[in-house]
């Protein structure tokens, strides 16, 4: 039996899992250090803003995120529910982005880093977090959506998904990479809101629900900026008149495929040329704070109390 499994297929989304050796080894190295990884991403995002050297760092980040890890794509709630319904395994961790933010973190739920499929199976072999039933995973997902968080599907080695993220604009590293650091890793999904102008009352509930300011309400209805819109569906959920619907718009999504051996090899050479000095510098000036992940506790917004230890 092969190491690649297609678990869910819809008009907008294919969920594909890969249990192969290369990806497994990558995940085993990444998962125990997610806290420091997020801090490192912030560090490299800052480096990317520097003159001259920033150009090379940004290119390295782009290749890393495109082919290896954390290439996020936004989907509405119903698509994410289907991902959970067809998942082979589920596990939840504290959100490392909110743990990194510490006192600057918002009031969003903490336990929202939802590992899926092979990644969840590997995570069970390590400390912290909690294995989930399908019902518990759906409860976490729906609670996060109700709290206004954006749901995105993260890949680890394209195109194999490993995680459902539940993001806010203030803490999420992927959003910060896109909107603050100029590294395009948080991608708008394949849906756009479409307005029935005749039914629109001009209440502006939709624009208030939009985290990225992509909607403008006028007398003629709702104008959507497709370049800013994430396709998260919060606007449609907030609309009391039901005048907004999420329309499948496939041309919005870049179709990334698993890179061939030559492209992957060349990308890895460039990535290592940029990342290795960055990692060494980061370790020198920042140190490790991975222990904060083990100390993280649910807050008042979490859907239920979760034990820090795997059950």
XYZ file of N, CA and C in Angstrom, residues 94-274:
543
model
N -1.807 23.737 21.950
C -1.957 25.184 22.089
C -1.469 25.875 20.819
N -2.090 26.968 20.467
C -1.645 27.728 19.299
C -0.300 28.378 19.620
N 0.779 27.990 18.943
C 2.087 28.566 19.272
C 2.158 30.063 18.988
N 1.364 30.533 18.031
C 1.365 31.970 17.729
C 0.859 32.777 18.922
N -0.206 32.291 19.570
C -0.745 33.010 20.731
C 0.134 32.826 21.958
N 0.775 31.673 22.059
C 1.703 31.464 23.175
C 2.914 32.379 23.021
N 3.407 32.528 21.793
C 4.528 33.432 21.528
C 4.159 34.862 21.899
N 2.916 35.253 21.588
C 2.482 36.631 21.850
C 2.428 36.939 23.341
N 2.269 35.910 24.182
C 2.216 36.037 25.639
C 1.233 37.130 26.061
N 1.692 38.159 26.759
C 0.773 39.166 27.296
C 0.133 40.012 26.197
N 0.703 39.989 24.995
C 0.123 40.744 23.883
C -0.957 39.947 23.156
N -1.145 38.702 23.558
C -2.109 37.839 22.889
C -3.532 38.349 23.091
N -4.386 38.064 22.118
C -5.789 38.439 22.223
C -6.533 37.422 23.088
N -7.845 37.560 23.169
C -8.648 36.678 24.022
C -9.163 35.450 23.278
N -8.646 35.193 22.089
C -9.093 34.040 21.302
C -8.711 32.737 22.004
N -9.400 31.645 21.687
C -9.062 30.350 22.291
C -7.599 29.982 22.063
N -7.021 29.285 23.024
C -5.616 28.876 22.951
C -5.468 27.525 22.249
N -6.324 26.582 22.589
C -6.200 25.229 22.030
C -6.901 25.149 20.678
N -6.190 25.629 19.662
C -6.771 25.704 18.318
C -5.828 25.203 17.234
N -4.704 24.639 17.615
C -3.760 24.107 16.625
C -4.133 22.643 16.395
N -4.919 22.404 15.369
C -5.560 21.103 15.176
C -4.772 20.261 14.173
N -4.051 19.279 14.688
C -3.268 18.380 13.837
C -4.197 17.338 13.211
N -3.934 17.026 11.961
C -4.795 16.065 11.273
C -3.969 14.948 10.636
N -4.601 13.782 10.535
C -4.077 12.647 9.781
C -2.702 12.196 10.290
N -1.731 12.027 9.402
C -0.434 11.474 9.797
C 0.256 12.353 10.836
N 0.099 13.658 10.712
C 0.709 14.575 11.676
C 0.154 14.339 13.074
N -1.154 14.118 13.172
C -1.767 13.831 14.471
C -1.236 12.521 15.048
N -1.064 11.525 14.205
C -0.543 10.237 14.673
C 0.868 10.387 15.232
N 1.697 11.170 14.552
C 3.061 11.397 15.031
C 3.062 12.215 16.317
N 2.152 13.173 16.401
C 2.104 14.048 17.577
C 1.761 13.263 18.842
N 1.020 12.189 18.704
C 0.646 11.376 19.858
C 1.851 10.740 20.543
N 2.947 10.619 19.818
C 4.144 10.006 20.380
C 4.937 10.982 21.242
N 4.491 12.240 21.312
C 5.228 13.284 22.016
C 4.411 13.807 23.196
N 5.023 14.658 24.015
C 4.359 15.198 25.195
C 3.444 16.363 24.839
N 2.465 16.599 25.738
C 1.609 17.768 25.620
C 0.434 17.560 24.689
N -0.485 18.540 24.683
C -1.636 18.468 23.804
C -2.590 17.356 24.177
N -3.486 17.032 23.264
C -4.508 16.035 23.576
C -5.050 15.403 22.302
N -5.204 14.096 22.345
C -5.867 13.380 21.269
C -7.360 13.696 21.319
N -7.989 13.786 20.152
C -9.375 14.239 20.082
C -10.283 13.215 19.413
N -11.523 13.204 19.869
C -12.570 12.536 19.110
C -12.999 13.468 17.983
N -13.712 12.937 17.024
C -14.199 13.775 15.932
C -15.159 14.853 16.452
N -15.986 14.487 17.419
C -16.947 15.446 17.979
C -16.226 16.591 18.687
N -15.172 16.273 19.442
C -14.414 17.320 20.129
C -13.707 18.235 19.132
N -13.155 17.655 18.081
C -12.472 18.462 17.063
C -13.453 19.417 16.387
N -14.641 18.932 16.084
C -15.659 19.792 15.472
C -16.093 20.895 16.434
N -16.171 20.572 17.720
C -16.546 21.582 18.716
C -15.497 22.687 18.792
N -14.222 22.312 18.761
C -13.137 23.298 18.775
C -13.200 24.170 17.526
N -13.397 23.544 16.384
C -13.455 24.268 15.111
C -14.606 25.271 15.104
N -15.790 24.828 15.488
C -16.970 25.698 15.442
C -16.879 26.814 16.477
N -16.310 26.518 17.621
C -16.121 27.550 18.637
C -15.178 28.641 18.131
N -14.092 28.223 17.493
C -13.134 29.194 16.951
C -13.782 30.056 15.873
N -14.565 29.424 15.016
C -15.250 30.177 13.960
C -16.245 31.167 14.565
N -16.974 30.732 15.577
C -17.931 31.619 16.242
C -17.236 32.799 16.917
N -15.975 32.600 17.301
C -15.206 33.677 17.927
C -14.572 34.597 16.877
N -14.842 34.340 15.594
C -14.346 35.214 14.537
C -12.993 34.853 13.971
N -12.467 33.676 14.303
C -11.159 33.283 13.788
C -11.277 32.761 12.352
N -10.223 32.965 11.590
C -10.172 32.527 10.193
C -9.601 31.113 10.141
N -10.277 30.239 9.428
C -9.868 28.839 9.343
C -9.017 28.628 8.094
N -7.852 28.041 8.287
C -6.984 27.780 7.139
C -6.385 26.391 7.250
N -6.068 25.844 6.103
C -5.482 24.509 6.021
C -4.012 24.664 5.665
N -3.164 24.115 6.523
C -1.721 24.279 6.378
C -1.113 23.016 5.780
N -0.144 23.197 4.910
C 0.527 22.058 4.279
C 1.941 21.900 4.808
N 2.377 20.668 4.878
C 3.764 20.365 5.217
C 4.316 19.485 4.104
N 5.138 20.062 3.276
C 5.605 19.535 1.996
C 4.399 19.451 1.060
N 4.372 20.360 0.132
C 3.225 20.463 -0.768
C 2.990 19.161 -1.518
N 1.741 18.772 -1.724
C 0.495 19.436 -1.322
C -0.162 18.752 -0.127
N 0.627 18.215 0.801
C 0.091 17.352 1.852
C -0.226 18.162 3.109
N -1.512 18.195 3.462
C -1.965 19.014 4.576
C -1.620 18.358 5.915
N -1.332 19.188 6.900
C -0.955 18.656 8.213
C -1.695 19.300 9.373
N -2.378 20.412 9.132
C -2.868 21.180 10.264
C -4.031 22.076 9.849
N -5.008 22.222 10.737
C -6.025 23.263 10.588
C -5.669 24.375 11.558
N -5.434 25.556 11.028
C -5.128 26.722 11.856
C -6.384 27.565 12.030
N -6.477 28.218 13.177
C -7.617 29.082 13.483
C -7.034 30.427 13.890
N -7.013 31.349 12.931
C -6.121 32.506 12.997
C -6.824 33.822 13.310
N -6.092 34.674 14.019
C -6.485 36.060 14.232
C -5.420 36.944 13.581
N -5.751 38.192 13.355
C -4.797 39.085 12.697
C -3.715 39.577 13.645
N -3.961 39.501 14.954
C -3.000 40.086 15.894
C -1.876 39.133 16.288
N -2.119 37.826 16.268
C -1.117 36.868 16.743
C -0.553 35.964 15.648
N -1.332 35.668 14.635
C -0.985 34.638 13.653
C 0.251 35.009 12.834
N 1.274 34.166 12.866
C 2.508 34.450 12.137
C 2.278 34.435 10.632
N 1.397 33.545 10.149
C 1.160 33.484 8.706
C 0.523 34.778 8.204
N -0.436 35.311 8.972
C -1.044 36.587 8.584
C -0.031 37.720 8.658
N 0.800 37.694 9.689
C 1.817 38.737 9.807
C 2.804 38.661 8.647
N 3.154 37.443 8.234
C 4.053 37.293 7.093
C 3.453 37.950 5.849
N 2.166 37.760 5.651
C 1.514 38.315 4.459
C 1.330 39.827 4.558
N 0.793 40.289 5.688
C 0.371 41.684 5.772
C 1.433 42.627 6.342
N 2.390 42.102 7.122
C 3.416 42.964 7.702
C 4.784 42.772 7.056
N 5.153 41.505 6.812
C 6.500 41.220 6.322
C 6.573 41.064 4.801
N 5.422 40.993 4.145
C 5.418 40.912 2.685
C 5.833 39.573 2.121
N 5.672 38.499 2.906
C 5.986 37.148 2.436
C 4.658 36.423 2.218
N 4.309 36.086 0.980
C 2.960 35.582 0.670
C 2.764 34.111 1.001
N 2.540 33.816 2.287
C 2.340 32.416 2.673
C 0.922 32.145 3.148
N 0.158 33.189 3.387
C -1.217 33.005 3.861
C -2.134 33.359 2.702
N -2.631 32.334 2.022
C -3.298 32.553 0.745
C -4.812 32.620 0.882
N -5.397 33.528 0.137
C -6.853 33.585 0.049
C -7.368 32.290 -0.556
N -8.509 31.843 -0.063
C -9.075 30.589 -0.528
C -9.894 30.742 -1.797
N -10.473 29.644 -2.262
C -11.172 29.633 -3.551
C -12.630 30.091 -3.483
N -12.960 30.903 -2.488
C -14.329 31.407 -2.377
C -14.319 32.927 -2.281
N -15.349 33.533 -2.856
C -15.563 34.975 -2.750
C -17.025 35.235 -2.403
N -17.301 36.210 -1.536
C -18.695 36.552 -1.265
C -19.321 37.293 -2.447
N -20.534 36.899 -2.776
C -21.297 37.546 -3.846
C -22.580 38.104 -3.233
N -22.877 39.356 -3.542
C -24.001 40.046 -2.908
C -25.220 40.119 -3.829
N -26.370 39.795 -3.272
C -27.650 40.046 -3.928
C -28.073 41.456 -3.521
N -27.801 42.421 -4.371
C -28.016 43.832 -4.025
C -29.458 44.134 -3.649
N -30.386 43.430 -4.259
C -31.799 43.680 -3.973
C -32.163 43.303 -2.544
N -31.444 42.330 -1.995
C -31.747 41.874 -0.637
C -30.913 42.584 0.425
N -29.889 43.330 0.002
C -28.983 43.990 0.946
C -29.671 45.177 1.613
N -29.594 45.240 2.944
C -30.205 46.338 3.699
C -29.202 47.431 4.047
N -27.935 47.215 3.719
C -26.910 48.210 4.025
C -26.546 48.285 5.490
N -26.766 47.212 6.241
C -26.522 47.232 7.689
C -25.037 47.221 8.040
N -24.193 46.782 7.121
C -22.734 46.740 7.290
C -22.265 45.695 8.298
N -23.122 44.744 8.625
C -22.682 43.656 9.508
C -21.548 42.861 8.870
N -21.594 42.724 7.560
C -20.572 41.961 6.846
C -19.206 42.624 6.940
N -19.167 43.933 6.719
C -17.883 44.630 6.759
C -17.316 44.661 8.174
N -18.192 44.691 9.174
C -17.725 44.651 10.561
C -17.113 43.298 10.904
N -17.618 42.243 10.267
C -17.114 40.895 10.546
C -15.820 40.585 9.811
N -15.485 41.370 8.796
C -14.296 41.099 7.984
C -13.037 41.556 8.714
N -12.105 40.639 8.924
C -10.885 40.949 9.666
C -9.876 41.754 8.859
N -10.006 41.738 7.540
C -8.971 42.351 6.704
C -9.485 43.535 5.891
N -10.684 44.012 6.189
C -11.202 45.205 5.526
C -11.414 45.049 4.038
N -11.955 43.903 3.636
C -12.117 43.626 2.206
C -13.487 44.022 1.662
N -14.407 44.449 2.544
C -15.768 44.757 2.101
C -16.102 46.224 2.337
N -16.815 46.792 1.385
C -17.290 48.167 1.499
C -18.775 48.189 1.155
N -19.567 48.718 2.065
C -21.018 48.747 1.889
C -21.443 50.113 1.370
N -22.278 50.102 0.333
C -22.796 51.348 -0.233
C -24.278 51.162 -0.543
N -24.867 52.170 -1.114
C -26.283 52.099 -1.445
C -26.607 51.043 -2.477
N -25.621 50.639 -3.247
C -25.848 49.635 -4.294
C -25.496 48.223 -3.847
N -25.186 48.062 -2.563
C -24.858 46.727 -2.065
C -23.467 46.664 -1.465
N -22.823 45.528 -1.621
C -21.515 45.287 -1.015
C -20.464 45.149 -2.108
N -19.413 45.926 -1.979
C -18.282 45.819 -2.899
C -17.177 45.020 -2.220
N -16.673 44.000 -2.912
C -15.644 43.118 -2.363
C -14.319 43.374 -3.070
N -13.275 43.580 -2.281
C -11.924 43.701 -2.834
C -11.327 42.296 -2.900
N -11.259 41.687 -4.079
C -10.800 40.296 -4.172
C -9.343 40.107 -3.779
N -8.544 41.167 -3.873
C -7.137 41.044 -3.503
C -6.947 40.959 -1.989
N -7.888 41.521 -1.236
C -7.788 41.471 0.223
C -8.629 40.348 0.826
N -9.718 40.012 0.163
C -10.646 39.022 0.721
C -9.962 37.667 0.888
N -10.115 37.080 2.078
C -9.525 35.774 2.362
C -10.428 34.621 1.940
N -11.724 34.895 1.816
C -12.664 33.820 1.494
C -13.036 32.988 2.701
N -13.061 33.616 3.880
C -13.281 32.878 5.127
C -14.754 32.635 5.428
N -15.647 33.403 4.824
C -17.109 33.299 4.943
C -17.692 33.965 6.182
N -16.895 34.673 6.971
C -17.443 35.349 8.150
C -18.453 36.431 7.764
N -18.225 37.068 6.639
C -19.161 38.109 6.203
C -20.536 37.514 5.904
N -20.540 36.384 5.210
C -21.809 35.735 4.873
C -22.522 35.235 6.127
N -21.753 34.734 7.083
C -22.354 34.257 8.332
C -22.963 35.399 9.134
N -22.348 36.585 9.037
C -22.818 37.731 9.824
C -23.996 38.452 9.180
N -24.249 38.207 7.901
C -25.283 38.945 7.170
C -26.685 38.532 7.637
N -27.450 39.441 8.245
C -28.779 39.067 8.757
C -29.826 38.871 7.664
N -29.604 39.474 6.501
C -30.592 39.362 5.428
C -30.304 38.205 4.476
N -29.154 37.569 4.648
C -28.795 36.453 3.777
C -28.478 36.861 2.357
N -28.052 38.102 2.165
C -27.796 38.573 0.800
C -26.413 38.182 0.285
N -25.566 37.667 1.171
C -24.223 37.263 0.759
C -24.122 35.746 0.680
N -23.553 35.271 -0.402
C -23.262 33.851 -0.551
C -21.813 33.688 -0.969
N -21.206 32.585 -0.524
C -19.821 32.316 -0.886
C -19.794 31.534 -2.197
N -19.225 32.158 -3.213
C -19.172 31.549 -4.543
C -17.803 30.917 -4.777
N -17.812 29.705 -5.268
C -16.568 29.012 -5.598
C -15.896 29.720 -6.767
N -14.654 30.149 -6.545
C -13.915 30.939 -7.529
C -12.518 30.346 -7.676
N -12.374 29.266 -8.425
C -11.119 28.505 -8.423
C -9.908 29.264 -8.932
N -10.103 30.264 -9.788
C -8.942 30.959 -10.348
C -8.184 31.765 -9.295
N -8.781 31.951 -8.112
C -8.098 32.696 -7.045
C -6.953 31.905 -6.421
N -6.925 30.609 -6.626
C -5.964 29.757 -5.924
C -4.863 29.297 -6.868
N -3.631 29.524 -6.456
C -2.487 28.996 -7.197
C -2.362 27.508 -6.906
N -2.259 26.719 -7.935
C -2.169 25.274 -7.772
C -0.710 24.857 -7.598
N -0.306 24.699 -6.348
C 1.054 24.244 -6.061
C 1.105 22.727 -6.088
N 2.058 22.210 -6.803
C 2.256 20.768 -6.848
C 3.527 20.409 -6.092
N 3.636 19.130 -5.781
C 4.870 18.673 -5.156
C 6.016 18.934 -6.130
N 7.076 19.610 -5.674
C 8.157 19.955 -6.599
C 8.901 18.719 -7.088
N 9.351 18.770 -8.333
C 10.170 17.696 -8.866
C 11.532 17.681 -8.195
N 12.312 16.636 -8.394
C 13.592 16.499 -7.686
C 14.582 17.617 -7.977
N 14.631 18.092 -9.220
C 15.586 19.147 -9.562
C 15.183 20.464 -8.900
N 13.906 20.824 -9.039
C 13.436 22.078 -8.440
C 13.563 22.034 -6.921
N 13.220 20.892 -6.337
C 13.326 20.773 -4.884
C 14.781 20.889 -4.439
N 15.691 20.248 -5.179
C 17.111 20.297 -4.816
C 17.649 21.725 -4.892
N 17.323 22.432 -5.978
C 17.783 23.812 -6.123
C 17.181 24.711 -5.046
N 15.904 24.476 -4.745
C 15.249 25.266 -3.701
C 15.897 25.017 -2.344
N 16.217 23.752 -2.063
C 16.833 23.418 -0.779
C 18.215 24.051 -0.638
N 18.961 24.106 -1.737
C 20.274 24.759 -1.694
C 20.111 26.228 -1.313
N 19.166 26.896 -1.951
C 18.944 28.320 -1.665
C 18.416 28.500 -0.243
N 17.457 27.651 0.138
C 16.874 27.751 1.481
C 17.950 27.599 2.551
N 18.816 26.595 2.382
C 19.867 26.377 3.375
C 20.867 27.526 3.396
N 21.147 28.090 2.237
C 22.083 29.217 2.185
C 21.558 30.407 2.975
N 20.237 30.560 2.981
C 19.617 31.668 3.712
C 19.306 31.277 5.152
